Structure formats: structure tokens, C-alpha cells
Tab-separated table of C-alpha atoms in Angstrom:
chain	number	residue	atom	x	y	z
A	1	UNK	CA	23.120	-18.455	-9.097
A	2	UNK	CA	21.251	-17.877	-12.594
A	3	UNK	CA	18.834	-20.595	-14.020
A	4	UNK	CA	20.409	-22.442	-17.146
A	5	UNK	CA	18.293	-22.933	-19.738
A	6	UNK	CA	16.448	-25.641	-19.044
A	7	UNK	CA	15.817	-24.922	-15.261
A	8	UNK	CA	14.392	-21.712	-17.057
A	9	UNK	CA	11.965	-24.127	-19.264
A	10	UNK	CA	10.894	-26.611	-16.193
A	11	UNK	CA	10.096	-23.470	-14.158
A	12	UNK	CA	8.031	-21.555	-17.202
A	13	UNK	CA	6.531	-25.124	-17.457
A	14	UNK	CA	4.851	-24.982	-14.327
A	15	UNK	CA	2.914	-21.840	-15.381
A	16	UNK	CA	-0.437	-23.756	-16.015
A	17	UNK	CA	-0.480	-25.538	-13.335
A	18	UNK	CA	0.173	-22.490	-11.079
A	19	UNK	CA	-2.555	-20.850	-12.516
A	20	UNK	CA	-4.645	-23.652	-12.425
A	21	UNK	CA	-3.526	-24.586	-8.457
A	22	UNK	CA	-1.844	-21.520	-7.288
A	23	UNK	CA	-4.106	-20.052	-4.189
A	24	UNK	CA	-4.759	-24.008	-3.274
A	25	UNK	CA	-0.774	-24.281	-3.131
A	26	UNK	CA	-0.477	-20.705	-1.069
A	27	UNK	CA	-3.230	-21.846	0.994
A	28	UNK	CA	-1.398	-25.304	2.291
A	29	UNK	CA	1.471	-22.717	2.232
A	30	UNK	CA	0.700	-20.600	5.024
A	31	UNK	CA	-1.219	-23.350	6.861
A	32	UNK	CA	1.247	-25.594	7.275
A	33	UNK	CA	4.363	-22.838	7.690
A	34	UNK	CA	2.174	-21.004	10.631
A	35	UNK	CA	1.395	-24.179	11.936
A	36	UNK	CA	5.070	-24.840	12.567
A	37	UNK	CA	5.975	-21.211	13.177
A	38	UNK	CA	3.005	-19.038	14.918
A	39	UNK	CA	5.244	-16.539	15.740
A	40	UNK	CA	5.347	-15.186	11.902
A	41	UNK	CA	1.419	-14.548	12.774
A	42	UNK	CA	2.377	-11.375	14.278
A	43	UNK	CA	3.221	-10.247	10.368
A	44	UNK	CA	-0.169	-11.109	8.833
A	45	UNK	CA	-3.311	-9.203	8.286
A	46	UNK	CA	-5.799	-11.260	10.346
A	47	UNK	CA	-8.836	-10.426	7.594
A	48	UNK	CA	-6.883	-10.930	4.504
A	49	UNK	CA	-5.527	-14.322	5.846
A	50	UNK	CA	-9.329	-15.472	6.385
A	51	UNK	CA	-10.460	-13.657	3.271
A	52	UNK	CA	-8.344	-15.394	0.749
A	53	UNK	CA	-6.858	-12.398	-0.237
A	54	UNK	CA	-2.954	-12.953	0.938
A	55	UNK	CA	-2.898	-16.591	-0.664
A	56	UNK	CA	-3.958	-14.548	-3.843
A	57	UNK	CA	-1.737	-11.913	-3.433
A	58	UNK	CA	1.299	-14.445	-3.195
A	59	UNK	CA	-0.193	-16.803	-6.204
A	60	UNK	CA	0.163	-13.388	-8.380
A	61	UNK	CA	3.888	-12.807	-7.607
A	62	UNK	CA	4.835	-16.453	-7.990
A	63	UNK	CA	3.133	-16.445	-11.369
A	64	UNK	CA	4.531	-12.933	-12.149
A	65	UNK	CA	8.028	-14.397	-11.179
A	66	UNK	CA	7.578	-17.123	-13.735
A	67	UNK	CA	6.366	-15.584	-16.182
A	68	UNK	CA	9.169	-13.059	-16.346
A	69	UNK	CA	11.662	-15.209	-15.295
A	70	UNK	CA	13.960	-14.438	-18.595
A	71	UNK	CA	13.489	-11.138	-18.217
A	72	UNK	CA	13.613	-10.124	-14.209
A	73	UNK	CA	13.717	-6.440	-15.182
A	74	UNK	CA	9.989	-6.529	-15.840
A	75	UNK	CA	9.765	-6.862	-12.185
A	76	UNK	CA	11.635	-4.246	-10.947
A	77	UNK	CA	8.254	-2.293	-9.720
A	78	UNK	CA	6.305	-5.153	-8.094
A	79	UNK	CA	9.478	-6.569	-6.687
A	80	UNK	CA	10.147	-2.767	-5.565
A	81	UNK	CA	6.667	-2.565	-3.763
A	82	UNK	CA	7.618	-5.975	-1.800
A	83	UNK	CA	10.873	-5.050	-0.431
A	84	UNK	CA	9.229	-1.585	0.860
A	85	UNK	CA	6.723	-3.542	2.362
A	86	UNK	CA	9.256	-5.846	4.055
A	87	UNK	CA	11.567	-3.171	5.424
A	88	UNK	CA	8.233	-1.668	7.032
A	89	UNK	CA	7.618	-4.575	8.664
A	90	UNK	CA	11.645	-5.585	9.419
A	91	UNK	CA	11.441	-8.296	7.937
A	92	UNK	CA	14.933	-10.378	7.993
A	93	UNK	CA	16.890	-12.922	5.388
A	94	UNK	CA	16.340	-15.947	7.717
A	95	UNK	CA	12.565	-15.517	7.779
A	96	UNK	CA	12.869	-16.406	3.051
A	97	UNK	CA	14.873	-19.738	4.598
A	98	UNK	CA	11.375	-20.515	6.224
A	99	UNK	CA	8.876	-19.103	3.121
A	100	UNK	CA	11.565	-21.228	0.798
A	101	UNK	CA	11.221	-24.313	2.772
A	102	UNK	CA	7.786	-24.524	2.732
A	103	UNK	CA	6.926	-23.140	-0.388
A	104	UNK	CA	8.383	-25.865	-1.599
A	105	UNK	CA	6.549	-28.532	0.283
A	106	UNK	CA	3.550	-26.921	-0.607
A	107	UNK	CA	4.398	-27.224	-4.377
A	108	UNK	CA	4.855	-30.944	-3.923
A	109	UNK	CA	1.858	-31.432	-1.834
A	110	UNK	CA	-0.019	-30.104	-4.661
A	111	UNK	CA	1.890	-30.594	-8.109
A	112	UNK	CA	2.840	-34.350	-7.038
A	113	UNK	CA	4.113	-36.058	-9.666
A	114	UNK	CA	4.473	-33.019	-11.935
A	115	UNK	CA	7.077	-32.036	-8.966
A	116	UNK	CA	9.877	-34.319	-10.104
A	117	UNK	CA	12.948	-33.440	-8.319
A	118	UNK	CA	14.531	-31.612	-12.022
A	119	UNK	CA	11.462	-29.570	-11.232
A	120	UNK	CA	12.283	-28.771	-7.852
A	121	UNK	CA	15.623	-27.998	-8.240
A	122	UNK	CA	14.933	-25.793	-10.913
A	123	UNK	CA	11.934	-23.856	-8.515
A	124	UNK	CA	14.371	-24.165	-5.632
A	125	UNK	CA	17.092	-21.907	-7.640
A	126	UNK	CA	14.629	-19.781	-9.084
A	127	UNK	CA	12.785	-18.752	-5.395
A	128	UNK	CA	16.866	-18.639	-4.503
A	129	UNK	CA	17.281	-15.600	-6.898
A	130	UNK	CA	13.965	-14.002	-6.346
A	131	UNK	CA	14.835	-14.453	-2.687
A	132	UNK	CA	18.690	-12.888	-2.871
A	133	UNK	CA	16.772	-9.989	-5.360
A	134	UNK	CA	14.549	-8.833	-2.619
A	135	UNK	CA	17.110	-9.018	0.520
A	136	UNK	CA	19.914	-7.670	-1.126
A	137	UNK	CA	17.543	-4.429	-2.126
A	138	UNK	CA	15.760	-4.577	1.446
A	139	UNK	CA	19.189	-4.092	2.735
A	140	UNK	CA	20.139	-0.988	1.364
A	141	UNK	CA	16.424	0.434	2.535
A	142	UNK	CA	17.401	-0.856	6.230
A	143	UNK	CA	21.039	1.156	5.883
A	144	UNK	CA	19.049	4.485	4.565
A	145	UNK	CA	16.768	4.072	7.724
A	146	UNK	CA	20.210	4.673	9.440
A	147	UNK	CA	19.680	4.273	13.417
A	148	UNK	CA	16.278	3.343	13.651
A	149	UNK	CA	15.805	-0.611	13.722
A	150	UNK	CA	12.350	-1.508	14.247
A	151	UNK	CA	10.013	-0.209	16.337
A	152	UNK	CA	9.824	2.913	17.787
A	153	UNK	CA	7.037	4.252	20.154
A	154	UNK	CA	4.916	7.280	19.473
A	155	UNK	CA	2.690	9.259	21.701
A	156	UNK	CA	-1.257	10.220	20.401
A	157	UNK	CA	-0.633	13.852	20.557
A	158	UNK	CA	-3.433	14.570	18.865
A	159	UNK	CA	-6.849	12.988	17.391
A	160	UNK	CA	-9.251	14.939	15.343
A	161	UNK	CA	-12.209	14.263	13.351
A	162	UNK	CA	-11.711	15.021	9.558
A	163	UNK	CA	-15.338	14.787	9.018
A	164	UNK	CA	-18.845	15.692	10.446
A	165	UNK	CA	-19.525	12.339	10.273
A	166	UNK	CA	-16.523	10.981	12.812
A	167	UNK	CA	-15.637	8.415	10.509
A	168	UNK	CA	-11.705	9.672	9.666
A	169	UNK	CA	-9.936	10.397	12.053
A	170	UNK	CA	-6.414	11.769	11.945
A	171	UNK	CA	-3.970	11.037	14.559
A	172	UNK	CA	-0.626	13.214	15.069
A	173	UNK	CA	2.456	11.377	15.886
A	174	UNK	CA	5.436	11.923	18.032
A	175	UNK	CA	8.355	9.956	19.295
A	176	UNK	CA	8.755	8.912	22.981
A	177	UNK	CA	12.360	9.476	22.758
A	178	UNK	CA	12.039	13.143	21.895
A	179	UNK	CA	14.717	12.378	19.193
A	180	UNK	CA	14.364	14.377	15.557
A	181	UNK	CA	12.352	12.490	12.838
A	182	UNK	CA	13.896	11.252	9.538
A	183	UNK	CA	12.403	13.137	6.610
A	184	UNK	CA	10.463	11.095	4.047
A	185	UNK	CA	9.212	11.082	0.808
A	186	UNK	CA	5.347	12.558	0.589
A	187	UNK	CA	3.187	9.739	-0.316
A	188	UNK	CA	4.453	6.932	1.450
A	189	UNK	CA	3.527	5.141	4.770
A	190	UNK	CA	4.286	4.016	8.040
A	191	UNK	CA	3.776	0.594	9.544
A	192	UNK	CA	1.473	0.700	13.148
A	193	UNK	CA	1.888	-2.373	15.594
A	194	UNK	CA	-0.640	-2.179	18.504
A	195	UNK	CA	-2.283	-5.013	20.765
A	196	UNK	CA	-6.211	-5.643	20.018
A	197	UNK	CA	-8.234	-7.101	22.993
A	198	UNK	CA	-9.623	-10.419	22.553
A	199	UNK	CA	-6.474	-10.968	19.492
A	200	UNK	CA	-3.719	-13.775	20.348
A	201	UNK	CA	-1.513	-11.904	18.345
A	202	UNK	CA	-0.153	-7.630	17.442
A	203	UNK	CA	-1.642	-6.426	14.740
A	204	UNK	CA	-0.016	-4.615	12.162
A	205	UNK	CA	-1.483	-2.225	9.179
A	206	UNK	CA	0.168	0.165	6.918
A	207	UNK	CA	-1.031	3.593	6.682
A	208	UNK	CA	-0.213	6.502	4.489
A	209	UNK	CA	1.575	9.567	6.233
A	210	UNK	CA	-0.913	12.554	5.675
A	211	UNK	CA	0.875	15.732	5.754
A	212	UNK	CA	4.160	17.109	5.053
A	213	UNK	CA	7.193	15.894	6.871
A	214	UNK	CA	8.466	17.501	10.142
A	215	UNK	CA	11.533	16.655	12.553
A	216	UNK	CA	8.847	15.773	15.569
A	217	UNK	CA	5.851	14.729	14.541
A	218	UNK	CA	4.196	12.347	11.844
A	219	UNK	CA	0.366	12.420	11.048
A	220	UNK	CA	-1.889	9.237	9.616
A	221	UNK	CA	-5.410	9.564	7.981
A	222	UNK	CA	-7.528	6.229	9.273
A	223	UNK	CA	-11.259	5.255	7.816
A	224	UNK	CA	-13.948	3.803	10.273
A	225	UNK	CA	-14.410	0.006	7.972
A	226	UNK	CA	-18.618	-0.324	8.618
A	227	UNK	CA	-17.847	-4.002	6.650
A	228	UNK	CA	-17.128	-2.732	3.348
A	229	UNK	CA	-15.502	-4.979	0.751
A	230	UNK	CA	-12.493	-2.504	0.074
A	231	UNK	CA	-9.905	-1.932	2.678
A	232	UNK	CA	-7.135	0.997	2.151
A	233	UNK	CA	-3.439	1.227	2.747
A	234	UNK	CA	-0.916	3.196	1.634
A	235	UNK	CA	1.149	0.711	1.006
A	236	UNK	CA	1.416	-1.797	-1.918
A	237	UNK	CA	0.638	-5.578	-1.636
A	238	UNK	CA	1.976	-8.625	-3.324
A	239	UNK	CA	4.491	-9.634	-0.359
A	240	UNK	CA	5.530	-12.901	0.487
A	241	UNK	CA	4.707	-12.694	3.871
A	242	UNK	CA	2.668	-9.828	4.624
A	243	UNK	CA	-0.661	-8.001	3.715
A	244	UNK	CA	-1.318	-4.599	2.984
A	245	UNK	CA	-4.674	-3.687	4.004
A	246	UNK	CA	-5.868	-1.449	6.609
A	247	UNK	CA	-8.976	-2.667	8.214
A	248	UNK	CA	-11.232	-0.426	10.554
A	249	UNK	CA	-14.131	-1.733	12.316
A	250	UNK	CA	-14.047	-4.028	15.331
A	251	UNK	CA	-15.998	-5.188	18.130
A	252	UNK	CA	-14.372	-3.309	21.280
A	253	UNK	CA	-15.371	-5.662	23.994
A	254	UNK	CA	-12.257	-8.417	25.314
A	255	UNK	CA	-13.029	-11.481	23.418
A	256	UNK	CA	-16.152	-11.041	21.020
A	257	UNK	CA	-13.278	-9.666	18.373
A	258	UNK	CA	-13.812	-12.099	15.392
A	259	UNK	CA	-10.148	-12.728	13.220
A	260	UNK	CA	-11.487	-13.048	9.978
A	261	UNK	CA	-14.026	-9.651	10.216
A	262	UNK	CA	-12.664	-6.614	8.674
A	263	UNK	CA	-12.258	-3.387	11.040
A	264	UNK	CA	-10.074	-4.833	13.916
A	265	UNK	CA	-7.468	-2.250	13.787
A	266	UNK	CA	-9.105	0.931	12.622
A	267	UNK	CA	-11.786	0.952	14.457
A	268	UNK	CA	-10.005	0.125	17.661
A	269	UNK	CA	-7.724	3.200	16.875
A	270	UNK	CA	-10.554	5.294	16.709
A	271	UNK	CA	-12.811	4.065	19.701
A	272	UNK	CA	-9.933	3.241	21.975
A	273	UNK	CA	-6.927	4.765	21.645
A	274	UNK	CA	-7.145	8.671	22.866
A	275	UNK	CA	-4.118	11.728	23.107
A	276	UNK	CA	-1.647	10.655	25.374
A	277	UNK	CA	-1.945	6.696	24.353
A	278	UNK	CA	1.388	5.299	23.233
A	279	UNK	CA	1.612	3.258	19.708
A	280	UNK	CA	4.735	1.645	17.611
A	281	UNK	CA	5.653	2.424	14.081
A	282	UNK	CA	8.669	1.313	11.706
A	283	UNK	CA	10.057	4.145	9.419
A	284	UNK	CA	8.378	5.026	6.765
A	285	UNK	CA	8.461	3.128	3.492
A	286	UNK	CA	6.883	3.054	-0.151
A	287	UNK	CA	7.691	3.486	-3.501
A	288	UNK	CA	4.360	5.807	-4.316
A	289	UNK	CA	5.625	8.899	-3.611
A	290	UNK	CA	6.505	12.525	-5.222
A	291	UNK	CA	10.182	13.153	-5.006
A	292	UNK	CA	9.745	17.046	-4.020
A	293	UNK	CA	14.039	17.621	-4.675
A	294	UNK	CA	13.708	17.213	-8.186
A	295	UNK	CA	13.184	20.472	-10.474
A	296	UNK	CA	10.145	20.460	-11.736
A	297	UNK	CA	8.160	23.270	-12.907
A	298	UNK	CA	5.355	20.699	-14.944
A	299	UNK	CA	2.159	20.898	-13.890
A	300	UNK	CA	0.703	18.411	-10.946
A	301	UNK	CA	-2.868	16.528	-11.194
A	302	UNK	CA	-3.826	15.022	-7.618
A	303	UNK	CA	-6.666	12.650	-7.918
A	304	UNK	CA	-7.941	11.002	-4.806
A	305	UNK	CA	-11.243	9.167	-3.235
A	306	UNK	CA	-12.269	9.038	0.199
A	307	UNK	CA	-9.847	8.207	2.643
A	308	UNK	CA	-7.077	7.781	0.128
A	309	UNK	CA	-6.395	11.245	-0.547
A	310	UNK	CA	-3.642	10.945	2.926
A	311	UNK	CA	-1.215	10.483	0.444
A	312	UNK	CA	-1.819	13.102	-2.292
A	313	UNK	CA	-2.500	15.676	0.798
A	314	UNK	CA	1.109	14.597	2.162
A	315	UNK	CA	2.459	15.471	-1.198
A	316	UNK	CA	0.174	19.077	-1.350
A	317	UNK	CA	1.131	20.293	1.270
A	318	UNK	CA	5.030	19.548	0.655
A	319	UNK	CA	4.915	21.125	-2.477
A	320	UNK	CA	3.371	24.393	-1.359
A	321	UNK	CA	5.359	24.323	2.453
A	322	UNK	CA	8.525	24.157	0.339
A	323	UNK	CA	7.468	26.824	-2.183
A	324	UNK	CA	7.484	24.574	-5.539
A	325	UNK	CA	6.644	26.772	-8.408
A	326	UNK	CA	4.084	23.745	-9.721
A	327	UNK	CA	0.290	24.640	-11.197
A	328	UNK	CA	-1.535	22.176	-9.483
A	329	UNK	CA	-5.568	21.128	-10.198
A	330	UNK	CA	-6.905	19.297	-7.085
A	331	UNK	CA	-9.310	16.935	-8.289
A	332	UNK	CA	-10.732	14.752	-4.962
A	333	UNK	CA	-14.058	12.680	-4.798
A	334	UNK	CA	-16.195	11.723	-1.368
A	335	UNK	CA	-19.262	10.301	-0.732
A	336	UNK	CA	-20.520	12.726	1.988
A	337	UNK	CA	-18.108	15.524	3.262
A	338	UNK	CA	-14.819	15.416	1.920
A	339	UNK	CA	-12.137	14.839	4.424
A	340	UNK	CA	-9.540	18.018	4.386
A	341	UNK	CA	-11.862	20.335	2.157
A	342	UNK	CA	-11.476	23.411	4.083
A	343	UNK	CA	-7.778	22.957	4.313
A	344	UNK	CA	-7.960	22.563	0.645
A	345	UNK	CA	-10.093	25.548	0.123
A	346	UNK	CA	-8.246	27.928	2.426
A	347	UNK	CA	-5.145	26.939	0.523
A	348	UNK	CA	-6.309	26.924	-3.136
A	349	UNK	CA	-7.260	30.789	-2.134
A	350	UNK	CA	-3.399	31.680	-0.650
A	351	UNK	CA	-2.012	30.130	-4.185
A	352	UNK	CA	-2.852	31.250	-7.591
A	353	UNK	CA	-1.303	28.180	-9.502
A	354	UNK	CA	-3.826	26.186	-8.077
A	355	UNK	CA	-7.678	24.749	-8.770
A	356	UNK	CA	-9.771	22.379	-7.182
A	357	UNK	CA	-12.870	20.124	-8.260
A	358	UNK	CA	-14.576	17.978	-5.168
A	359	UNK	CA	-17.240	15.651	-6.826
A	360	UNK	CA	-19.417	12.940	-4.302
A	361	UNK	CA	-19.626	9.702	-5.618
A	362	UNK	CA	-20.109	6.085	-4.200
A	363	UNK	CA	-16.827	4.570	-5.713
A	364	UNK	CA	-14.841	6.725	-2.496
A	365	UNK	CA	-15.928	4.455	-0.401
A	366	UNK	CA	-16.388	1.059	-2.654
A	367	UNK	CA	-15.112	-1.042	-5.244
A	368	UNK	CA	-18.398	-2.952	-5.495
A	369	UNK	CA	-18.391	-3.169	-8.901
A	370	UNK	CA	-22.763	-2.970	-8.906
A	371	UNK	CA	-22.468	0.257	-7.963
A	372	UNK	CA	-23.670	2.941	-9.836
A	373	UNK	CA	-21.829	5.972	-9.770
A	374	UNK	CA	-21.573	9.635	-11.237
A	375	UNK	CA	-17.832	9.628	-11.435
A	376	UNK	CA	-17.332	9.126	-15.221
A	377	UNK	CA	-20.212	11.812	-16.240
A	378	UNK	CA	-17.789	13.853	-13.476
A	379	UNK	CA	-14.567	13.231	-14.857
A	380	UNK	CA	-15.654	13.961	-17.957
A	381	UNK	CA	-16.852	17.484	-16.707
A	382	UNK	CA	-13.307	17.951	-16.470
A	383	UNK	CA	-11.882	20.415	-18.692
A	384	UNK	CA	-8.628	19.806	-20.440
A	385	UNK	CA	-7.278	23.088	-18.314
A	386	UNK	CA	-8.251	21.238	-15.219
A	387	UNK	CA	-6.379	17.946	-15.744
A	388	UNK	CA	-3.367	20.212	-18.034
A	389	UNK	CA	-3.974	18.271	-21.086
A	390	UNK	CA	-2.308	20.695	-22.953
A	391	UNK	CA	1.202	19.818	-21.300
A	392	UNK	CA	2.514	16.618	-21.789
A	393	UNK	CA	5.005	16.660	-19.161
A	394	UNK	CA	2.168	16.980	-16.757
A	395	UNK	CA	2.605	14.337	-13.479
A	396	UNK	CA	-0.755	12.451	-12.178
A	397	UNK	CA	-1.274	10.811	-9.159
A	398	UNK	CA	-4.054	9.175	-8.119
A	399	UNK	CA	-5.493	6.792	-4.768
A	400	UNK	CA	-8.594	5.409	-4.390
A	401	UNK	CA	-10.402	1.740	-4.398
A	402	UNK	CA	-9.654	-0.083	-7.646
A	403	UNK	CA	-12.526	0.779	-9.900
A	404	UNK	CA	-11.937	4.804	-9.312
A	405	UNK	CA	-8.306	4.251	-10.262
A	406	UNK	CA	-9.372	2.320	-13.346
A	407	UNK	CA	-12.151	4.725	-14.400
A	408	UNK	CA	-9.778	7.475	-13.572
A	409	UNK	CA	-6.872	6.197	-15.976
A	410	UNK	CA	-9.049	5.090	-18.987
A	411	UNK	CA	-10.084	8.343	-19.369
A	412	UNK	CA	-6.235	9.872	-19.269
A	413	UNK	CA	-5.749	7.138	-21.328
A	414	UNK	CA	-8.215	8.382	-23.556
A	415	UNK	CA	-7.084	12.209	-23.639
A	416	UNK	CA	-3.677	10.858	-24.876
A	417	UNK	CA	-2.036	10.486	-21.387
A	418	UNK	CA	1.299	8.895	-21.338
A	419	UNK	CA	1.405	5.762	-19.041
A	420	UNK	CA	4.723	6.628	-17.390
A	421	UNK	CA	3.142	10.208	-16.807
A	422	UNK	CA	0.983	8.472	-14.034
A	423	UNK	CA	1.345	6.870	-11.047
A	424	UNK	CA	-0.911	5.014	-9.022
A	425	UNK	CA	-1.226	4.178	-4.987
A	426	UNK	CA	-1.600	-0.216	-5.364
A	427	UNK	CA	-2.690	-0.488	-1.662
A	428	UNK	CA	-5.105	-3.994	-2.190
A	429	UNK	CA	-4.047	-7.275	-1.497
A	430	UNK	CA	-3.836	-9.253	-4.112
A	431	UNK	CA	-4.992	-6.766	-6.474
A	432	UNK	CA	-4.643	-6.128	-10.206
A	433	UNK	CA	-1.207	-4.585	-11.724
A	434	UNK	CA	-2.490	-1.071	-12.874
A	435	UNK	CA	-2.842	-0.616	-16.572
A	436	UNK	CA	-3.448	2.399	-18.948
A	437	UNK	CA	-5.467	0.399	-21.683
């Protein structure tokens, strides 16, 4: 059911007052749609709900909608990253009835008179077409998960520090049922469901698989959150109904939890769950990953921060398990001991093709943007051997908070890099569309 012409117009019309009213319109949004259904509570992000930051995140796809509404294909990535998301967190066609309904009735509430029914006809067939673009590709991600709908439960079989420090924490995975794990592709994540004392509701985060795939066991990467204003996922953000972030720090005690304070999930997983404790996850998802079936001899820049380099370390150590004929250059930054540096070490010596560079800097753990930081007198240490300049068919990826990513691709964009040459993890809520200029 395309928009005619002048459907298109009222709905391009709206633009400034979007911009001008958008989070106040997500904001009576979810209030009023969780009011009437609290059981779509058990698909939210507690923090990001209280923060502001999922009302942001939806204002910038509505806009984004809008403003690309005669030309959809300019949305294929962001809608991409919100159908993964969804299919992580099985989410079904009758739940956009629901987010339709009341996205409308929020636009009235707010627009009033500027809502004239042409208007909201025109809105209603436009969130109709966003709405049929994102379940009809969420579909074909639920047949490729094949026979697991869901949840499935998973056994702790192992937890081990990554740093001196205690403060990531890897957990190995493996399925109750015994039954052989789908592959995946390195770089993406799973969805975790688990039940927080003193929290009406499950929680759910999204977190990056860390290591190569196997047929019985998965492994996630989680950060201790001490109240800092970044949170990571490896997962993308934007969704209509869901959050992204992975929060890690919360009060362990039955009932002095707090909703809106960051930490509630990550820091229970590493305080209170143990080997042997039993979790949920949904298969894993994404659309930041390296596809490791293609040929492809080009060289490989990895460029992570903190607890962000899960990802990049999933798609290591599938490259070299599967004997990928790939120089790689290793390029990771930490602000105390980096997580995974002996690993890295002990492998850069067993393969020639590949070099490392570990630099400490604040921005790992931050996107405060008052912090000062060595990372750009780092980067530019870099050599153009170390980040292959001299090949422009060379692949980057890189994960960290915001500001590293955007420090990180000015100065590819600088050497000449090609914006399609680079690919970036998106894991913050309501966060900026990455940009090479």
C-alpha cells in the first residue's frame, strides 16, 4: 500500500514538527501504550526507558522514516539493524498493531490540530509500510533460525575473569538440551533474559558473542557498569520497541534495585550468577559481522576499546580457527589491562600475517566527551603498514563508545579510507548514524 503523492507531502510535512516534538510524542508514546499493556515491559531496557534514551532512539527512526520516505532504500541499514534486533527479542506482527495504535494517539495528543485526519491517514499508511518492511524481513530471519523459537536455556559452564581487575568477565555457554548449536556469523550477538531481584519484570540485554562459533557452546564478554554514562551492546539500537544497551552495575540486595540506575543486569551476572546457574538466550542476531565464507585474501584492520573488542575477538579467532589466508593488524585500546591480551599475544606469535598495537586510553571506557585522551596522538603513531593503507581493498572494523569510533574513522577518513571499506558496531541507544566526514 504505497503513499500517493500527496500522502507523501502531508507526511514530509510533519518533519518540523517531529523534530521540534518528537521525544515529547515518544514519551506519551510508551507511557500511555505500557500503561495499557505492561506486559511489553518485559522488552524494554529499564535504564534507557528512565534515561530518555529509547524515546530518542524511536524519535530518530520516525524522523529517518520521513525523511526518506521517497526513497526507502536509504534505509535499508537502519531498518536492517531493527529487524535483527526484533528477531533477538521474538518479537511478533501483532505486537506493530499495538506500537501503530498508539503511535498514533500519541501524534494527536501532541500535533493537535496540525493532526487533521488527511494527516493521519497519510502517517497511518506510511507506519503501515514501514511496519509490513520490517515483518516481512523479520520473517525470513525467524525461518533461517530454523527450529529454535525463542528461548532456549543455557547452563554457566564457565566464568572467568578477563582482567586483573575482575571487572569483565566472560561466561561460556551451553544448551540444557544437549542439542548442537547453529553456527553464526562472528560479530554478532545473543539476546540474555534473566530475573533481577527486587525487578517486577525479566530483563533483557544484548551481548556480543566473543569467540568463534562451536556446535555446544557460545561465549559472551560482560563489563562491570561502576555508573558510567556509556553502556555497550553488541547489538544496534533504533528499534521500535526495544533498547540496545547492556547495563552492568546493580545493587544485589531484594528490593534496594533502583529501575532507572544503570548496571542492573551486568553486574548481577557477575556477582550472582556462578558455573552451573541456568540463563535464556534467543539465537543470535546482527548485521555487524564478518562473513568468514567469502574469499578474501585483503588485508583485515580490527579496532576495538574496552569491552567492545567481544566482537572483533569473535571474528579473530574465526579467521585464524578456519585458516583464512588474511594479514591482519590488531589495533585494541584499554584503560588498564586489556581484556584478551595474552590470547592476542600468544596468537600474533603462532601467525606471521599478523601485528598488534594495544594503546591505554580513557575513551575505552567513556564517551564523556571532557575527557582528555591520548588516542589521536596514538592513532596517529600508526604507521600506514599497520592500518594497510597501501591496499585499498583493505576491510576495517571497529567497536567502541561513540567518540573512539568517531576519532577512529576521521582519521581513515583522512588517510583516504573508503566509507564502504568500514564498518562500525552501532550498539547505543539512540545514537548517531556513523559517518566518515
Amino acid at each position: 500500500m504505497a503513499l500517493n503523492y500527496k500522502e507523501t507531502k502531508l507526511v514530509k510535512d510533519t518533519i518540523p514538527a517531529l523534530r521540534q516534538h518528537g521525544e515529547h510524542i515518544a514519551t506519551v508514546f510508551y507511557k500511555t501504550m505500557l500503561r495499557d499493556h505492561p506486559e511489553l515491559h518485559n522488552y524494554f531496557n529499564t535504564v534507557n526507558m528512565h534515561t530518555g534514551k529509547q524515546p530518542r532512539a524511536l524519535t530518530s527512526l520516525i524522523l529517518a522514516f520521513a525523511s526518506n520516505i521517497v526513497n526507502i532504500s536509504e534505509l535499508t541499514p537502519k531498518l536492517e539493524r531493527v529487524a535483527q534486533k526484533h528477531a533477538s527479542l521474538n518479537i511478533q506482527p501483532e505486537q506493530y498493531d499495538i506500537v501503530g495504535k498508539y503511535l498514533l494517539r500519541a501524534f494527536s495528543a501532541v500535533l493537535g490540530p496540525a493532526m487533521t485526519p488527511d494527516v493521519k491517514m497519510a502517517w497511518t499508511k506510511a507506519y503501515s509500510v514501514m511496519a509490513k518492511m520490517l515483518t516481512g524481513r523479520e520473517a525470513h530471519i525467524y525461518r533461517e533460525f530454523e527450529n529454535w523459537k525463542g528461548w532456549r536455556k543455557f547452563m554457566i559452564y564457565q566464568k572467568k575473569n578477563e582482567t586483573l581487575e575482575g571487572n569483565i568477565v566472560s561466561f561460556t555457554l551451553k544448551p540444557i538440551d544437549g542439542q548442537p548449536l547453529p553456527t553464526f556469523m562472528p560479530g554478532q550477538y545473543i539476546t540474555l533474559r534473566i530475573t533481577v531481584p527486587g525487578m517486577k519484570y525479566a530483563q533483557l540485554r544484548q551481548y556480543s558473542l566473543s569467540d568463534a562459533p562451536s556446535y555446544d557452546h557460545y561465549r559472551i564478554t560482560v563489563k562491570r557498569d561502576q555508573g558510567s554514562n556509556w553502556d555497550y551492546a553488541g547489538g544496534q539500537n533504533d528499534t521500535l520497541t526495544v533498547s540496545s544497551a547492556v547495563s552492568s552495575a546493580s545493587d544485589s540486595s531484594v528490593g534496594s534495585v533502583q529501575p532507572g540506575r544503570p548496571g542492573v543486569v551486568s553486574n548481577s551476572l557477575i556477582d550472582e550468577f556462578h558455573e552451573g546457574d541456568t540463563i535464556e538466550l534467543t539465537h543470535p542476531s546482527g548485521s555487524f559481522y564478518l562473513n568468514p565464507t567469502m574469499d578474501n585474501s585483503m588485508p583485515l584492520v580490527l579496532i576495538s576499546a574496552g569491552v567492545c573488542v567481544a566482537p572483533l575477538l569473535s571474528m579473530l579467532n574465526t579467521v585464524v580457527e578456519k585458516r583464512i589466508n588474511r594479514p591482519i593488524s590488531w589495533i585494541q585500546a584499554s584503560r588498564h589491562d586489556a581484556p584478551f591480551q595474552a590470547h592476542i599475544e600468544n596468537m600474533t606469535k603462532r601467525h606471521p600475517n599478523m601485528k598488534t598495537k594495544f594503546f591505554k586510553s580513557r575513551l575505552s571506557d567513556s564517551d564523556v566527551l571532557s575527557y582528555t585522551s591520548s588516542f589521536d596522538n596514538d592513532f596517529l603513531s600508526l604507521t600506514s603498514e599497520d592500518l594497510y593503507l597501501n591496499n585499498g581493498s583493505s576491510d576495517y572494523y571497529i567497536c567502541g563508545p561513540e567518540k573512539f569510533m568517531m576519532q577512529a574513522s576521521s582519521h581513515l577518513h583522512k588517510y583516504g579510507v573508503k566509507p564502504e571499506r568500514v564498518q562500525f558496531e552501532i550498539f547505543s541507544v539512540g545514537s548517531f548514524e556513523m559517518r566518515m566526514d
